[in-house]
PDB file of C-alpha atoms in Angstrom:
ATOM      1  CA  ARG X   1      -0.011  -0.024  -0.004  1.00 46.00           C
ATOM      2  CA  ASP X   2       1.705   3.182  -1.152  1.00 51.00           C
ATOM      3  CA  ASN X   3       5.135   1.518  -0.945  1.00 52.00           C
ATOM      4  CA  GLU X   4       4.615   1.051   2.806  1.00 53.00           C
ATOM      5  CA  LEU X   5       5.394  -2.188   4.482  1.00 55.00           C
ATOM      6  CA  ILE X   6       2.107  -3.389   6.169  1.00 60.00           C
ATOM      7  CA  GLY X   7       3.265  -6.383   8.154  1.00 68.00           C
ATOM      8  CA  MET X   8       4.649  -9.822   8.633  1.00 77.00           C
ATOM      9  CA  HIS X   9       2.042 -11.947  10.425  1.00 81.00           C
ATOM     10  CA  ASN X  10       3.451 -15.519  10.479  1.00 83.00           C
ATOM     11  CA  TRP X  11       6.154 -16.744  12.768  1.00 84.00           C
ATOM     12  CA  VAL X  12       7.451 -19.363  10.311  1.00 86.00           C
ATOM     13  CA  ARG X  13       7.870 -16.816   7.459  1.00 85.00           C
ATOM     14  CA  PHE X  14       9.399 -14.305   9.952  1.00 87.00           C
ATOM     15  CA  TRP X  15      11.974 -16.832  10.952  1.00 89.00           C
ATOM     16  CA  GLN X  16      12.717 -17.895   7.419  1.00 90.00           C
ATOM     17  CA  GLU X  17      13.228 -14.294   6.307  1.00 87.00           C
ATOM     18  CA  GLU X  18      15.334 -13.509   9.321  1.00 90.00           C
ATOM     19  CA  THR X  19      17.634 -16.504   8.798  1.00 93.00           C
ATOM     20  CA  LYS X  20      18.160 -15.360   5.181  1.00 92.00           C
ATOM     21  CA  GLY X  21      19.102 -11.962   6.394  1.00 90.00           C
ATOM     22  CA  ARG X  22      16.082 -10.243   4.828  1.00 86.00           C
ATOM     23  CA  ILE X  23      14.693  -9.102   8.239  1.00 87.00           C
ATOM     24  CA  ASN X  24      16.475  -7.065  10.858  1.00 87.00           C
ATOM     25  CA  TYR X  25      14.726  -7.796  14.064  1.00 88.00           C
ATOM     26  CA  LYS X  26      14.382  -4.518  16.029  1.00 88.00           C
ATOM     27  CA  GLY X  27      12.886  -5.832  19.265  1.00 86.00           C
ATOM     28  CA  TYR X  28      10.034  -7.416  21.179  1.00 85.00           C
ATOM     29  CA  VAL X  29       7.134  -5.087  21.865  1.00 85.00           C
ATOM     30  CA  GLY X  30       5.195  -7.410  24.171  1.00 78.00           C
ATOM     31  CA  SER X  31       2.583 -10.078  24.513  1.00 78.00           C
ATOM     32  CA  LEU X  32      -1.073 -10.059  25.500  1.00 76.00           C
ATOM     33  CA  ASN X  33      -0.019 -10.556  29.088  1.00 73.00           C
ATOM     34  CA  SER X  34       3.309 -11.085  30.970  1.00 72.00           C
ATOM     35  CA  GLU X  35       2.783 -14.803  31.440  1.00 74.00           C
ATOM     36  CA  ASP X  36       1.867 -15.850  27.848  1.00 77.00           C
ATOM     37  CA  ASP X  37       4.058 -15.312  24.909  1.00 82.00           C
ATOM     38  CA  ARG X  38       2.122 -17.346  22.364  1.00 87.00           C
ATOM     39  CA  PHE X  39       0.826 -14.133  20.710  1.00 89.00           C
ATOM     40  CA  VAL X  40       3.578 -11.451  20.422  1.00 88.00           C
ATOM     41  CA  SER X  41       4.215  -8.082  18.863  1.00 87.00           C
ATOM     42  CA  VAL X  42       7.629  -7.245  17.427  1.00 88.00           C
ATOM     43  CA  ARG X  43       9.405  -4.451  15.453  1.00 87.00           C
ATOM     44  CA  PHE X  44      11.533  -5.138  12.449  1.00 87.00           C
ATOM     45  CA  GLU X  45      12.989  -3.743   9.167  1.00 84.00           C
ATOM     46  CA  MET X  46      12.830  -5.474   5.740  1.00 82.00           C
ATOM     47  CA  ILE X  47      16.172  -5.604   3.986  1.00 80.00           C
ATOM     48  CA  ASP X  48      15.956  -5.520   0.195  1.00 73.00           C
ATOM     49  CA  ASP X  49      17.202  -3.605  -2.834  1.00 70.00           C
ATOM     50  CA  ASP X  50      15.091  -0.504  -2.176  1.00 68.00           C
ATOM     51  CA  PRO X  51      17.099   2.485  -1.178  1.00 62.00           C
ATOM     52  CA  GLU X  52      14.585   3.417   1.520  1.00 66.00           C
ATOM     53  CA  LYS X  53      14.418   1.471   4.762  1.00 62.00           C
ATOM     54  CA  GLU X  54      11.128  -0.296   5.380  1.00 68.00           C
ATOM     55  CA  ASN X  55      10.593  -0.259   9.092  1.00 69.00           C
ATOM     56  CA  LYS X  56       7.460  -1.867  10.595  1.00 69.00           C
ATOM     57  CA  SER X  57       6.389  -0.189  13.786  1.00 70.00           C
ATOM     58  CA  VAL X  58       4.615  -3.248  15.160  1.00 80.00           C
ATOM     59  CA  SER X  59       3.637  -6.553  13.746  1.00 85.00           C
ATOM     60  CA  SER X  60       1.892  -9.291  15.716  1.00 88.00           C
ATOM     61  CA  PHE X  61       1.656 -13.077  15.228  1.00 88.00           C
ATOM     62  CA  LEU X  62       0.974 -16.397  16.994  1.00 90.00           C
ATOM     63  CA  ILE X  63       4.127 -18.336  18.049  1.00 88.00           C
ATOM     64  CA  GLY X  64       4.097 -22.072  17.569  1.00 87.00           C
ATOM     65  CA  SER X  65       0.980 -22.335  15.469  1.00 89.00           C
ATOM     66  CA  SER X  66       0.792 -24.366  12.337  1.00 90.00           C
ATOM     67  CA  VAL X  67       0.538 -22.763   8.859  1.00 87.00           C
ATOM     68  CA  ALA X  68      -2.553 -25.034   8.281  1.00 93.00           C
ATOM     69  CA  PHE X  69      -4.268 -23.650  11.399  1.00 93.00           C
ATOM     70  CA  GLU X  70      -3.575 -20.036  10.614  1.00 91.00           C
ATOM     71  CA  MET X  71      -4.629 -20.405   6.960  1.00 91.00           C
ATOM     72  CA  SER X  72      -7.853 -22.129   8.022  1.00 94.00           C
ATOM     73  CA  MET X  73      -8.688 -19.570  10.634  1.00 93.00           C
ATOM     74  CA  LEU X  74      -7.941 -16.461   8.495  1.00 93.00           C
ATOM     75  CA  THR X  75      -9.737 -18.021   5.459  1.00 94.00           C
ATOM     76  CA  MET X  76     -12.851 -18.606   7.543  1.00 94.00           C
ATOM     77  CA  ALA X  77     -12.679 -14.999   8.791  1.00 94.00           C
ATOM     78  CA  PHE X  78     -12.393 -13.714   5.292  1.00 94.00           C
ATOM     79  CA  LEU X  79     -15.184 -15.896   3.811  1.00 94.00           C
ATOM     80  CA  GLY X  80     -17.489 -15.439   6.825  1.00 94.00           C
ATOM     81  CA  PHE X  81     -17.397 -11.643   6.617  1.00 94.00           C
ATOM     82  CA  ASP X  82     -17.465 -11.363   2.812  1.00 92.00           C
ATOM     83  CA  GLY X  83     -13.845 -10.224   2.822  1.00 92.00           C
ATOM     84  CA  GLU X  84     -14.187  -7.392   5.262  1.00 94.00           C
ATOM     85  CA  CYS X  85     -13.624  -8.825   8.754  1.00 95.00           C
ATOM     86  CA  LYS X  86     -12.942  -6.489  11.683  1.00 96.00           C
ATOM     87  CA  VAL X  87     -13.658  -8.609  14.755  1.00 95.00           C
ATOM     88  CA  ARG X  88     -12.151  -7.930  18.221  1.00 94.00           C
ATOM     89  CA  ASP X  89     -12.270  -9.931  21.421  1.00 93.00           C
ATOM     90  CA  VAL X  90     -11.521 -13.270  19.696  1.00 92.00           C
ATOM     91  CA  TRP X  91     -10.202 -16.080  21.986  1.00 92.00           C
ATOM     92  CA  LEU X  92      -8.222 -18.965  20.542  1.00 89.00           C
ATOM     93  CA  GLY X  93      -8.654 -21.346  23.577  1.00 89.00           C
ATOM     94  CA  ASP X  94      -6.981 -19.393  26.421  1.00 88.00           C
ATOM     95  CA  ILE X  95      -5.191 -16.942  24.046  1.00 88.00           C
ATOM     96  CA  GLY X  96      -6.853 -13.637  23.783  1.00 89.00           C
ATOM     97  CA  PRO X  97      -8.452 -11.325  23.364  1.00 91.00           C
ATOM     98  CA  ILE X  98      -7.094 -10.698  19.799  1.00 92.00           C
ATOM     99  CA  GLY X  99      -8.462  -9.116  16.726  1.00 94.00           C
ATOM    100  CA  ILE X 100      -8.846 -10.532  13.243  1.00 95.00           C
ATOM    101  CA  THR X 101      -8.854  -8.092  10.340  1.00 93.00           C
ATOM    102  CA  SER X 102      -9.259  -8.854   6.648  1.00 93.00           C
ATOM    103  CA  TYR X 103      -9.473  -6.636   3.492  1.00 93.00           C
ATOM    104  CA  SER X 104     -10.672  -7.715   0.107  1.00 94.00           C
ATOM    105  CA  TRP X 105      -9.910  -6.750  -3.390  1.00 92.00           C
ATOM    106  CA  LYS X 106     -12.836  -6.819  -5.977  1.00 92.00           C
ATOM    107  CA  THR X 107     -11.722  -7.788  -9.478  1.00 94.00           C
ATOM    108  CA  ARG X 108     -13.758  -8.505 -12.646  1.00 95.00           C
ATOM    109  CA  MET X 109     -13.411 -12.175 -11.807  1.00 94.00           C
ATOM    110  CA  ALA X 110     -13.936 -12.385  -8.111  1.00 92.00           C
ATOM    111  CA  THR X 111     -13.436 -10.866  -4.681  1.00 91.00           C
ATOM    112  CA  VAL X 112      -9.959 -11.987  -3.522  1.00 93.00           C
ATOM    113  CA  VAL X 113      -7.852 -11.619  -0.387  1.00 91.00           C
ATOM    114  CA  ARG X 114      -5.953  -8.393  -0.182  1.00 89.00           C
ATOM    115  CA  SER X 115      -4.815  -8.820   3.334  1.00 88.00           C
ATOM    116  CA  VAL X 116      -5.813 -10.765   6.495  1.00 90.00           C
ATOM    117  CA  TYR X 117      -4.091 -10.824   9.841  1.00 90.00           C
ATOM    118  CA  LEU X 118      -4.283 -11.064  13.651  1.00 91.00           C
ATOM    119  CA  GLU X 119      -3.623  -7.994  15.853  1.00 88.00           C
ATOM    120  CA  SER X 120      -3.461  -7.292  19.567  1.00 82.00           C
TER     121      SER X 120
END
């Protein structure tokens, strides 16, 4: 969106990009509460060929979840709200409350996912 880095919302992808040297981890922001670090917020910078730095102020993701679980959950949110999900106070078992947000993109062919993510 307007050459702005929006987020990185999957711990596996974050780890992959960091090990390849494409993410500069800037620090831990916090978790939902001090005893639980299964849903965290972090700061980082993408490292690529662009001359401008692409800092992300805060990005949140589940730690230890499977890609299949996240894909299923976020797809259900997208489909269940016709592409425009903005739900707060979601609990994933004892993890929460978190928010789920999705944005759609309407094309001639169909409505497709523009973005969908969890947030604290």
